[in-house]
Amino acid sequence: MHIVIIGAGAAGCFAAIQIARQCPEATVSVFERLSRPLAKVAVTGGGRCNLTNSFADVRSLESVYPRGARLMKRLFKVFDHRDAMRWFEREGVPLVTQEDQCVFPRSQRADDIVQTLLRLMRRYGVNLHTGCGVTAIHPLSLGYRIDFQEKKSVEADIVVVTTGGSPRESRLDFLSPLALETVSPVPSLFSFVLENHPLAEHSGLVVPHVTTRLAGTRFKADGPLLVTHWGVSGPAILRLSSYAARHLHDNAYRADLVVGWLGEENEASAAKMLQRLSANHAVKQVGSVCPESLSRRLWHTLLRHAGISHERRWSSLSAKDHRRLASRLTGHTLTVSGRNPHKEEFVTCGGIALDQVHPSTLESRRHSGLYLAGEVLDVDAVTGGFNLQAAWTMGFVVAQSIGLKNGYLDVIDRR
């Protein structure tokens, strides 16, 4: 039996290892368009590889998987973050869980994950071919023919597609002969460019906890915010971009971003906080005393935007001044004029529609022996290790499904 995996990313390599381990008589081949495998894994988490999350702070899967939460809930019953952590640690990669619940190799080296996967592929005899761009997958009476840019073809009994996200819909053209329904891909997880950047002087500043929302919509997120030279980024912005990916795309990446600089504080509670500051520091200048979560420089900027001189005394502020400043602190509106243009999207939403696969096996409903896993499906997550966890989970489920269907396994094996 020849099993071909198209795409040597996280899902593809993980599936290849599991298939080769569980189906020792099968020939497993992986074909990758790029010159090196696992290129995305090597740079994720700033080169440290945020490979999963403890999920300790996750209230619902919908909050971390804007698309595909129901599917992931089902698949996690087979292989979840705990299984993934045990899997890597058994393979000699000690892990550490940070305070923000992100899980990294203890070495803080993404290459440890990459080399572990490549080593296991070699151990189990997986044939890895790089620089092989697939142009088409054709269903045959038995199996599939896969055509490559190099004018060559191979035949396979089983095909697993794990080509990752597709920033351009044309990247999915190789699936055309299969007539699978797709959801148009659009960018996700990107930072915002601000019009006339009112915070540019604070480039590099991190505010530990803010709330963000898009005015006139239900999209909102919270977490740390990073001010950049082009606009704003950080988990609060990246999460918001993920939740609102299609809305932002449909509106040409123009929107009113509302930032609450005091986290969950509302305007009324912020006004009371300002009144306490005024009572406790009446003779001091307003600019010399600021909320604990804000830097002095950002505080001065917010005062200026509220029309209040930082040299005024707290005792001179009127109730109207308090209300105006509270409104600025809890609902500062910034104009988004685009998304960060400096790199191709790391994550996209869209891809093969989820109703095209059996949710328990990820096998195509239309084509027996065709499986799809990873971001090529319309599944994507917010930042924090959740996208890679989806890759490990789906890669495992596909391997398990192939093993069970073809008589190699009769029990669940989480090795």
Short mmCIF file of C-alpha atoms in Angstrom, two decimals:
data_model
loop_
_atom_site.label_atom_id
_atom_site.label_comp_id
_atom_site.label_asym_id
_atom_site.label_seq_id
_atom_site.Cartn_x
_atom_site.Cartn_y
_atom_site.Cartn_z
CA MET A 1 0.00 0.00 0.00
CA HIS A 2 1.36 3.41 -1.00
CA ILE A 3 0.24 6.33 1.18
CA VAL A 4 1.14 9.81 -0.08
CA ILE A 5 1.09 12.90 2.12
CA ILE A 6 1.12 16.25 0.34
CA GLY A 7 2.67 18.92 2.55
CA ALA A 8 5.52 18.55 5.04
CA GLY A 9 4.22 20.91 7.69
CA ALA A 10 3.25 20.05 11.25
CA ALA A 11 0.13 18.05 10.39
CA GLY A 12 1.77 16.24 7.47
CA CYS A 13 4.94 15.18 9.27
CA PHE A 14 3.06 14.18 12.41
CA ALA A 15 0.62 12.12 10.35
CA ALA A 16 3.49 10.51 8.41
CA ILE A 17 5.20 9.37 11.61
CA GLN A 18 2.01 7.94 13.06
CA ILE A 19 1.00 6.21 9.81
CA ALA A 20 4.44 4.66 9.32
CA ARG A 21 4.53 3.57 12.96
CA GLN A 22 1.05 2.05 12.91
CA CYS A 23 1.10 0.67 9.35
CA PRO A 24 4.60 -0.83 9.07
CA GLU A 25 3.88 -2.68 5.81
CA ALA A 26 2.81 0.50 3.99
CA THR A 27 5.09 2.75 1.97
CA VAL A 28 4.70 6.34 3.19
CA SER A 29 5.87 9.24 1.01
CA VAL A 30 5.72 12.96 1.83
CA PHE A 31 5.95 15.59 -0.92
CA GLU A 32 6.66 19.22 -0.01
CA ARG A 33 6.49 22.23 -2.34
CA LEU A 34 9.19 24.17 -0.48
CA SER A 35 12.88 23.34 -0.33
CA ARG A 36 12.76 22.37 3.33
CA PRO A 37 10.16 20.68 5.50
CA LEU A 38 8.55 22.16 8.62
CA ALA A 39 9.59 25.69 7.63
CA LYS A 40 6.65 27.24 9.45
CA VAL A 41 7.26 25.24 12.62
CA ALA A 42 10.88 26.45 12.65
CA VAL A 43 9.85 30.10 13.00
CA THR A 44 6.70 29.85 15.09
CA GLY A 45 6.78 31.43 18.53
CA GLY A 46 9.66 33.67 17.51
CA GLY A 47 11.82 30.64 16.74
CA ARG A 48 10.98 29.02 20.10
CA CYS A 49 7.97 26.99 18.86
CA ASN A 50 4.85 27.53 20.90
CA LEU A 51 3.75 23.95 20.16
CA THR A 52 0.55 23.87 22.23
CA ASN A 53 -1.27 25.42 25.17
CA SER A 54 -2.31 24.11 28.58
CA PHE A 55 -5.90 25.28 27.82
CA ALA A 56 -6.14 26.23 31.51
CA ASP A 57 -7.47 29.70 30.67
CA VAL A 58 -9.71 28.63 27.79
CA ARG A 59 -13.36 29.25 28.65
CA SER A 60 -14.67 27.69 25.44
CA LEU A 61 -13.11 26.29 22.29
CA GLU A 62 -14.99 28.94 20.29
CA SER A 63 -12.84 31.57 22.00
CA VAL A 64 -9.64 30.08 20.56
CA TYR A 65 -10.92 28.40 17.38
CA PRO A 66 -13.05 31.04 15.59
CA ARG A 67 -13.56 28.49 12.82
CA GLY A 68 -13.71 24.76 13.48
CA ALA A 69 -14.40 24.70 17.24
CA ARG A 70 -17.06 22.01 16.98
CA LEU A 71 -14.78 19.77 14.92
CA MET A 72 -11.85 20.29 17.29
CA LYS A 73 -14.02 19.44 20.30
CA ARG A 74 -14.80 16.07 18.70
CA LEU A 75 -11.18 15.39 17.67
CA PHE A 76 -9.76 16.33 21.08
CA LYS A 77 -11.57 13.28 22.47
CA VAL A 78 -9.07 11.24 20.44
CA PHE A 79 -5.90 13.32 20.87
CA ASP A 80 -5.69 16.58 22.81
CA HIS A 81 -3.04 18.91 24.24
CA ARG A 82 -2.22 16.53 27.07
CA ASP A 83 -1.60 13.73 24.59
CA ALA A 84 0.58 16.03 22.47
CA MET A 85 2.68 17.07 25.46
CA ARG A 86 3.17 13.44 26.51
CA TRP A 87 4.02 12.47 22.93
CA PHE A 88 6.83 15.02 22.60
CA GLU A 89 8.22 14.40 26.06
CA ARG A 90 8.33 10.66 25.39
CA GLU A 91 10.33 11.45 22.27
CA GLY A 92 12.94 13.31 24.31
CA VAL A 93 11.69 16.91 24.18
CA PRO A 94 11.21 18.34 27.71
CA LEU A 95 8.50 20.99 27.75
CA VAL A 96 7.73 24.02 29.88
CA THR A 97 4.39 25.79 30.42
CA GLN A 98 4.66 29.56 30.74
CA GLU A 99 2.56 31.80 32.95
CA ASP A 100 0.39 32.67 29.94
CA GLN A 101 -0.24 28.89 29.49
CA CYS A 102 1.76 28.67 26.24
CA VAL A 103 3.85 25.49 26.01
CA PHE A 104 7.40 25.56 24.61
CA PRO A 105 10.36 23.20 24.45
CA ARG A 106 12.36 23.74 27.63
CA SER A 107 15.33 24.58 25.40
CA GLN A 108 13.30 27.43 23.82
CA ARG A 109 14.47 26.10 20.43
CA ALA A 110 11.98 25.37 17.66
CA ASP A 111 14.68 23.32 15.98
CA ASP A 112 14.30 20.69 18.71
CA ILE A 113 10.75 20.06 17.50
CA VAL A 114 11.77 20.10 13.85
CA GLN A 115 14.68 17.70 14.34
CA THR A 116 12.60 15.34 16.49
CA LEU A 117 9.98 15.02 13.76
CA LEU A 118 12.57 14.57 11.02
CA ARG A 119 14.46 11.98 13.06
CA LEU A 120 11.30 9.96 13.61
CA MET A 121 10.41 10.15 9.92
CA ARG A 122 13.81 8.70 9.09
CA ARG A 123 13.50 6.04 11.78
CA TYR A 124 10.19 4.79 10.41
CA GLY A 125 11.27 4.89 6.77
CA VAL A 126 9.15 7.80 5.57
CA ASN A 127 10.25 8.96 2.10
CA LEU A 128 10.57 12.77 2.17
CA HIS A 129 10.69 14.70 -1.12
CA THR A 130 11.16 18.49 -1.08
CA GLY A 131 10.85 20.99 -3.92
CA CYS A 132 7.92 19.01 -5.35
CA GLY A 133 4.97 21.21 -6.18
CA VAL A 134 1.74 19.31 -6.81
CA THR A 135 -0.36 20.53 -9.74
CA ALA A 136 -3.29 18.10 -9.53
CA ILE A 137 -4.74 15.10 -7.73
CA HIS A 138 -6.81 12.87 -10.00
CA PRO A 139 -9.13 10.18 -8.63
CA LEU A 140 -8.73 6.81 -10.35
CA SER A 141 -10.92 3.73 -10.27
CA LEU A 142 -8.60 2.53 -7.50
CA GLY A 143 -6.53 5.17 -5.75
CA TYR A 144 -5.17 8.47 -7.07
CA ARG A 145 -2.67 9.94 -9.53
CA ILE A 146 -0.71 12.93 -8.31
CA ASP A 147 0.84 15.26 -10.90
CA PHE A 148 3.85 17.48 -10.13
CA GLN A 149 5.29 20.65 -11.63
CA GLU A 150 8.29 18.61 -12.74
CA LYS A 151 6.05 16.82 -15.27
CA LYS A 152 6.09 13.61 -13.29
CA SER A 153 3.34 11.66 -11.60
CA VAL A 154 2.99 9.10 -8.84
CA GLU A 155 0.11 6.84 -7.92
CA ALA A 156 -1.15 6.26 -4.40
CA ASP A 157 -3.70 4.08 -2.71
CA ILE A 158 -4.34 6.75 -0.07
CA VAL A 159 -3.71 10.51 -0.21
CA VAL A 160 -3.48 12.86 2.78
CA VAL A 161 -3.57 16.59 1.98
CA THR A 162 -1.86 18.76 4.61
CA THR A 163 -0.71 21.74 2.56
CA GLY A 164 -1.54 24.36 5.19
CA GLY A 165 -3.26 27.69 4.74
CA SER A 166 -3.68 29.29 1.34
CA PRO A 167 -3.42 33.10 1.35
CA ARG A 168 -4.36 32.97 -2.33
CA GLU A 169 -7.25 30.86 -3.54
CA SER A 170 -5.15 29.76 -6.51
CA ARG A 171 -3.06 27.68 -4.07
CA LEU A 172 -6.03 25.29 -3.91
CA ASP A 173 -6.22 24.79 -7.69
CA PHE A 174 -4.43 21.44 -7.44
CA LEU A 175 -7.58 20.09 -5.76
CA SER A 176 -9.85 21.09 -8.66
CA PRO A 177 -10.18 17.58 -10.14
CA LEU A 178 -11.62 16.42 -6.81
CA ALA A 179 -14.51 18.95 -6.97
CA LEU A 180 -14.35 19.75 -3.25
CA GLU A 181 -16.27 22.75 -1.95
CA THR A 182 -14.07 25.50 -0.56
CA VAL A 183 -14.46 28.55 1.64
CA SER A 184 -12.60 31.49 0.12
CA PRO A 185 -9.37 31.99 2.12
CA VAL A 186 -8.61 35.36 3.70
CA PRO A 187 -5.81 36.51 6.04
CA SER A 188 -6.03 35.98 9.79
CA LEU A 189 -3.72 36.83 12.71
CA PHE A 190 -2.29 40.15 11.54
CA SER A 191 -1.48 43.48 13.16
CA PHE A 192 -3.25 46.74 12.35
CA VAL A 193 -1.91 49.77 10.52
CA LEU A 194 -3.23 52.99 12.08
CA GLU A 195 -4.14 56.07 10.08
CA ASN A 196 -1.94 59.07 11.00
CA HIS A 197 -0.59 56.79 13.76
CA PRO A 198 -1.40 58.79 16.91
CA LEU A 199 0.74 56.48 19.10
CA ALA A 200 3.85 56.31 16.89
CA GLU A 201 6.06 57.93 19.54
CA HIS A 202 5.42 54.89 21.76
CA SER A 203 6.70 52.26 19.31
CA GLY A 204 7.88 49.22 21.27
CA LEU A 205 5.63 49.88 24.26
CA VAL A 206 3.66 46.91 25.67
CA VAL A 207 0.50 47.55 27.68
CA PRO A 208 -0.07 44.35 29.72
CA HIS A 209 -3.86 44.16 29.57
CA VAL A 210 -6.28 46.06 27.35
CA THR A 211 -9.65 45.37 25.80
CA THR A 212 -10.16 45.87 22.07
CA ARG A 213 -13.24 45.86 19.88
CA LEU A 214 -14.33 46.97 16.43
CA ALA A 215 -16.93 49.72 16.66
CA GLY A 216 -20.35 48.73 15.40
CA THR A 217 -19.64 45.00 15.64
CA ARG A 218 -19.61 42.22 18.26
CA PHE A 219 -15.93 41.47 17.69
CA LYS A 220 -13.81 41.98 20.79
CA ALA A 221 -10.68 40.61 22.44
CA ASP A 222 -8.39 41.31 25.35
CA GLY A 223 -4.79 40.76 26.39
CA PRO A 224 -1.44 42.54 25.96
CA LEU A 225 -1.14 45.22 23.28
CA LEU A 226 2.10 46.17 21.51
CA VAL A 227 2.54 49.58 19.89
CA THR A 228 4.59 49.30 16.68
CA HIS A 229 5.96 51.87 14.28
CA TRP A 230 3.11 51.11 11.86
CA GLY A 231 0.26 50.66 14.34
CA VAL A 232 -0.70 48.10 16.99
CA SER A 233 -0.07 44.40 17.47
CA GLY A 234 0.21 41.90 20.32
CA PRO A 235 -2.21 39.17 21.46
CA ALA A 236 -5.17 41.53 21.92
CA ILE A 237 -4.90 42.69 18.30
CA LEU A 238 -4.01 39.33 16.78
CA ARG A 239 -6.98 37.68 18.47
CA LEU A 240 -9.28 40.46 17.29
CA SER A 241 -7.98 40.09 13.72
CA SER A 242 -8.72 36.37 13.88
CA TYR A 243 -12.28 36.80 15.17
CA ALA A 244 -13.00 39.53 12.63
CA ALA A 245 -10.95 38.16 9.70
CA ARG A 246 -13.79 38.08 7.19
CA HIS A 247 -15.38 41.30 8.37
CA LEU A 248 -12.10 43.15 8.00
CA HIS A 249 -11.43 41.61 4.59
CA ASP A 250 -14.89 42.61 3.36
CA ASN A 251 -14.30 46.19 4.58
CA ALA A 252 -10.88 46.57 2.92
CA TYR A 253 -9.20 46.51 6.35
CA ARG A 254 -10.68 49.82 7.41
CA ALA A 255 -12.38 50.01 10.80
CA ASP A 256 -12.66 51.95 14.02
CA LEU A 257 -10.67 50.18 16.71
CA VAL A 258 -11.80 50.95 20.27
CA VAL A 259 -9.14 50.36 22.95
CA GLY A 260 -9.86 50.15 26.67
CA TRP A 261 -6.49 51.00 28.21
CA LEU A 262 -7.60 49.91 31.68
CA GLY A 263 -8.65 46.39 30.72
CA GLU A 264 -12.15 45.47 31.89
CA GLU A 265 -12.79 48.83 33.60
CA ASN A 266 -15.84 50.65 32.25
CA GLU A 267 -16.30 54.39 32.03
CA ALA A 268 -18.11 54.66 35.38
CA SER A 269 -15.49 52.70 37.33
CA ALA A 270 -12.70 54.61 35.58
CA ALA A 271 -14.30 57.91 36.61
CA LYS A 272 -14.39 56.74 40.24
CA MET A 273 -10.72 55.75 40.00
CA LEU A 274 -9.88 59.24 38.71
CA GLN A 275 -11.85 60.80 41.54
CA ARG A 276 -9.80 58.81 44.05
CA LEU A 277 -6.56 59.92 42.40
CA SER A 278 -7.80 63.51 42.49
CA ALA A 279 -8.68 63.27 46.20
CA ASN A 280 -5.38 61.59 47.15
CA HIS A 281 -3.09 63.77 45.02
CA ALA A 282 -4.94 67.08 44.87
CA VAL A 283 -1.88 69.34 44.79
CA LYS A 284 0.16 67.19 42.40
CA GLN A 285 0.32 67.64 38.65
CA VAL A 286 -1.97 65.31 36.71
CA GLY A 287 0.96 64.05 34.65
CA SER A 288 2.91 62.94 37.72
CA VAL A 289 0.34 60.36 38.91
CA CYS A 290 -1.10 57.77 36.55
CA PRO A 291 -2.97 54.43 36.69
CA GLU A 292 -0.62 51.57 37.60
CA SER A 293 -1.07 49.70 34.30
CA LEU A 294 0.01 52.67 32.15
CA SER A 295 3.45 54.09 31.50
CA ARG A 296 4.02 57.76 32.27
CA ARG A 297 4.65 58.58 28.61
CA LEU A 298 1.46 56.88 27.40
CA TRP A 299 -0.47 58.61 30.20
CA HIS A 300 0.76 61.98 28.95
CA THR A 301 -0.33 61.10 25.42
CA LEU A 302 -3.80 60.05 26.58
CA LEU A 303 -4.12 63.27 28.61
CA ARG A 304 -3.21 65.28 25.55
CA HIS A 305 -5.78 63.39 23.43
CA ALA A 306 -8.37 64.17 26.10
CA GLY A 307 -7.47 67.86 25.96
CA ILE A 308 -5.97 67.96 29.47
CA SER A 309 -2.52 69.43 30.12
CA HIS A 310 -0.28 67.13 32.16
CA GLU A 311 0.85 70.23 34.13
CA ARG A 312 -2.57 70.89 35.62
CA ARG A 313 -3.19 70.08 39.27
CA TRP A 314 -5.54 67.21 40.10
CA SER A 315 -7.62 69.61 42.20
CA SER A 316 -8.30 71.73 39.11
CA LEU A 317 -10.02 68.95 37.18
CA SER A 318 -13.78 69.31 36.89
CA ALA A 319 -16.33 66.51 36.81
CA LYS A 320 -16.51 67.06 33.06
CA ASP A 321 -12.71 66.61 32.82
CA HIS A 322 -13.01 63.35 34.76
CA ARG A 323 -15.72 62.07 32.42
CA ARG A 324 -13.79 63.05 29.31
CA LEU A 325 -10.60 61.38 30.55
CA ALA A 326 -12.50 58.27 31.70
CA SER A 327 -14.06 58.03 28.26
CA ARG A 328 -10.61 58.23 26.63
CA LEU A 329 -9.15 55.59 28.97
CA THR A 330 -11.94 53.08 28.40
CA GLY A 331 -12.94 53.81 24.80
CA HIS A 332 -10.06 55.32 22.83
CA THR A 333 -11.03 55.13 19.14
CA LEU A 334 -8.21 54.64 16.64
CA THR A 335 -8.66 54.44 12.86
CA VAL A 336 -7.44 51.23 11.24
CA SER A 337 -6.35 51.85 7.66
CA GLY A 338 -4.91 48.44 6.77
CA ARG A 339 -3.14 45.31 7.95
CA ASN A 340 0.58 44.83 8.38
CA PRO A 341 1.93 44.50 4.83
CA HIS A 342 5.45 43.40 5.70
CA LYS A 343 5.01 39.63 5.42
CA GLU A 344 2.73 37.01 3.93
CA GLU A 345 0.04 35.93 6.35
CA PHE A 346 1.18 33.34 8.83
CA VAL A 347 -2.37 32.01 9.24
CA THR A 348 -5.40 32.15 7.00
CA CYS A 349 -9.04 31.30 7.54
CA GLY A 350 -10.93 29.45 4.85
CA GLY A 351 -9.96 26.41 2.80
CA ILE A 352 -11.80 23.15 2.24
CA ALA A 353 -15.28 23.38 3.75
CA LEU A 354 -15.67 21.22 6.87
CA ASP A 355 -18.78 19.49 5.56
CA GLN A 356 -16.57 17.88 2.90
CA VAL A 357 -14.98 15.50 5.44
CA HIS A 358 -16.27 12.98 7.95
CA PRO A 359 -15.76 14.75 11.29
CA SER A 360 -14.57 11.62 13.12
CA THR A 361 -11.97 10.52 10.55
CA LEU A 362 -11.24 13.56 8.31
CA GLU A 363 -11.76 11.31 5.28
CA SER A 364 -13.42 12.95 2.29
CA ARG A 365 -17.16 12.29 2.04
CA ARG A 366 -16.81 12.30 -1.74
CA HIS A 367 -13.60 10.29 -2.26
CA SER A 368 -12.71 7.16 -0.31
CA GLY A 369 -9.05 7.10 0.72
CA LEU A 370 -8.63 10.89 0.55
CA TYR A 371 -7.96 12.65 3.85
CA LEU A 372 -7.53 16.34 4.68
CA ALA A 373 -5.88 17.71 7.82
CA GLY A 374 -4.52 20.95 9.20
CA GLU A 375 -5.09 24.44 7.96
CA VAL A 376 -6.01 23.33 4.44
CA LEU A 377 -9.40 22.81 6.09
CA ASP A 378 -11.49 25.76 7.23
CA VAL A 379 -10.03 25.56 10.74
CA ASP A 380 -7.83 28.21 12.33
CA ALA A 381 -7.05 29.50 15.77
CA VAL A 382 -5.89 32.53 17.67
CA THR A 383 -2.28 32.90 18.74
CA GLY A 384 -1.04 30.86 21.70
CA GLY A 385 -0.13 27.40 20.38
CA PHE A 386 -3.67 26.49 19.32
CA ASN A 387 -2.95 26.24 15.58
CA LEU A 388 -0.12 23.77 16.10
CA GLN A 389 -2.24 21.76 18.51
CA ALA A 390 -4.88 21.50 15.77
CA ALA A 391 -2.16 20.21 13.44
CA TRP A 392 -0.97 17.53 15.89
CA THR A 393 -4.54 16.48 16.63
CA MET A 394 -5.67 16.25 13.02
CA GLY A 395 -2.47 14.52 11.93
CA PHE A 396 -2.97 11.92 14.64
CA VAL A 397 -6.65 11.39 13.83
CA VAL A 398 -5.92 10.85 10.14
CA ALA A 399 -3.21 8.30 10.95
CA GLN A 400 -5.49 6.52 13.41
CA SER A 401 -8.31 6.50 10.86
CA ILE A 402 -6.11 5.01 8.15
CA GLY A 403 -4.77 2.37 10.50
CA LEU A 404 -8.21 1.32 11.70
CA LYS A 405 -9.80 1.32 8.25
CA ASN A 406 -7.05 -0.78 6.71
CA GLY A 407 -6.85 -3.37 9.44
CA TYR A 408 -3.57 -2.31 11.04
CA LEU A 409 -5.14 -1.21 14.33
CA ASP A 410 -8.03 -2.37 16.41
CA VAL A 411 -7.54 -0.05 19.42
CA ILE A 412 -6.66 3.59 19.96
CA ASP A 413 -2.90 4.04 20.25
CA ARG A 414 -1.62 7.42 21.46
CA ARG A 415 2.08 6.66 21.14
#
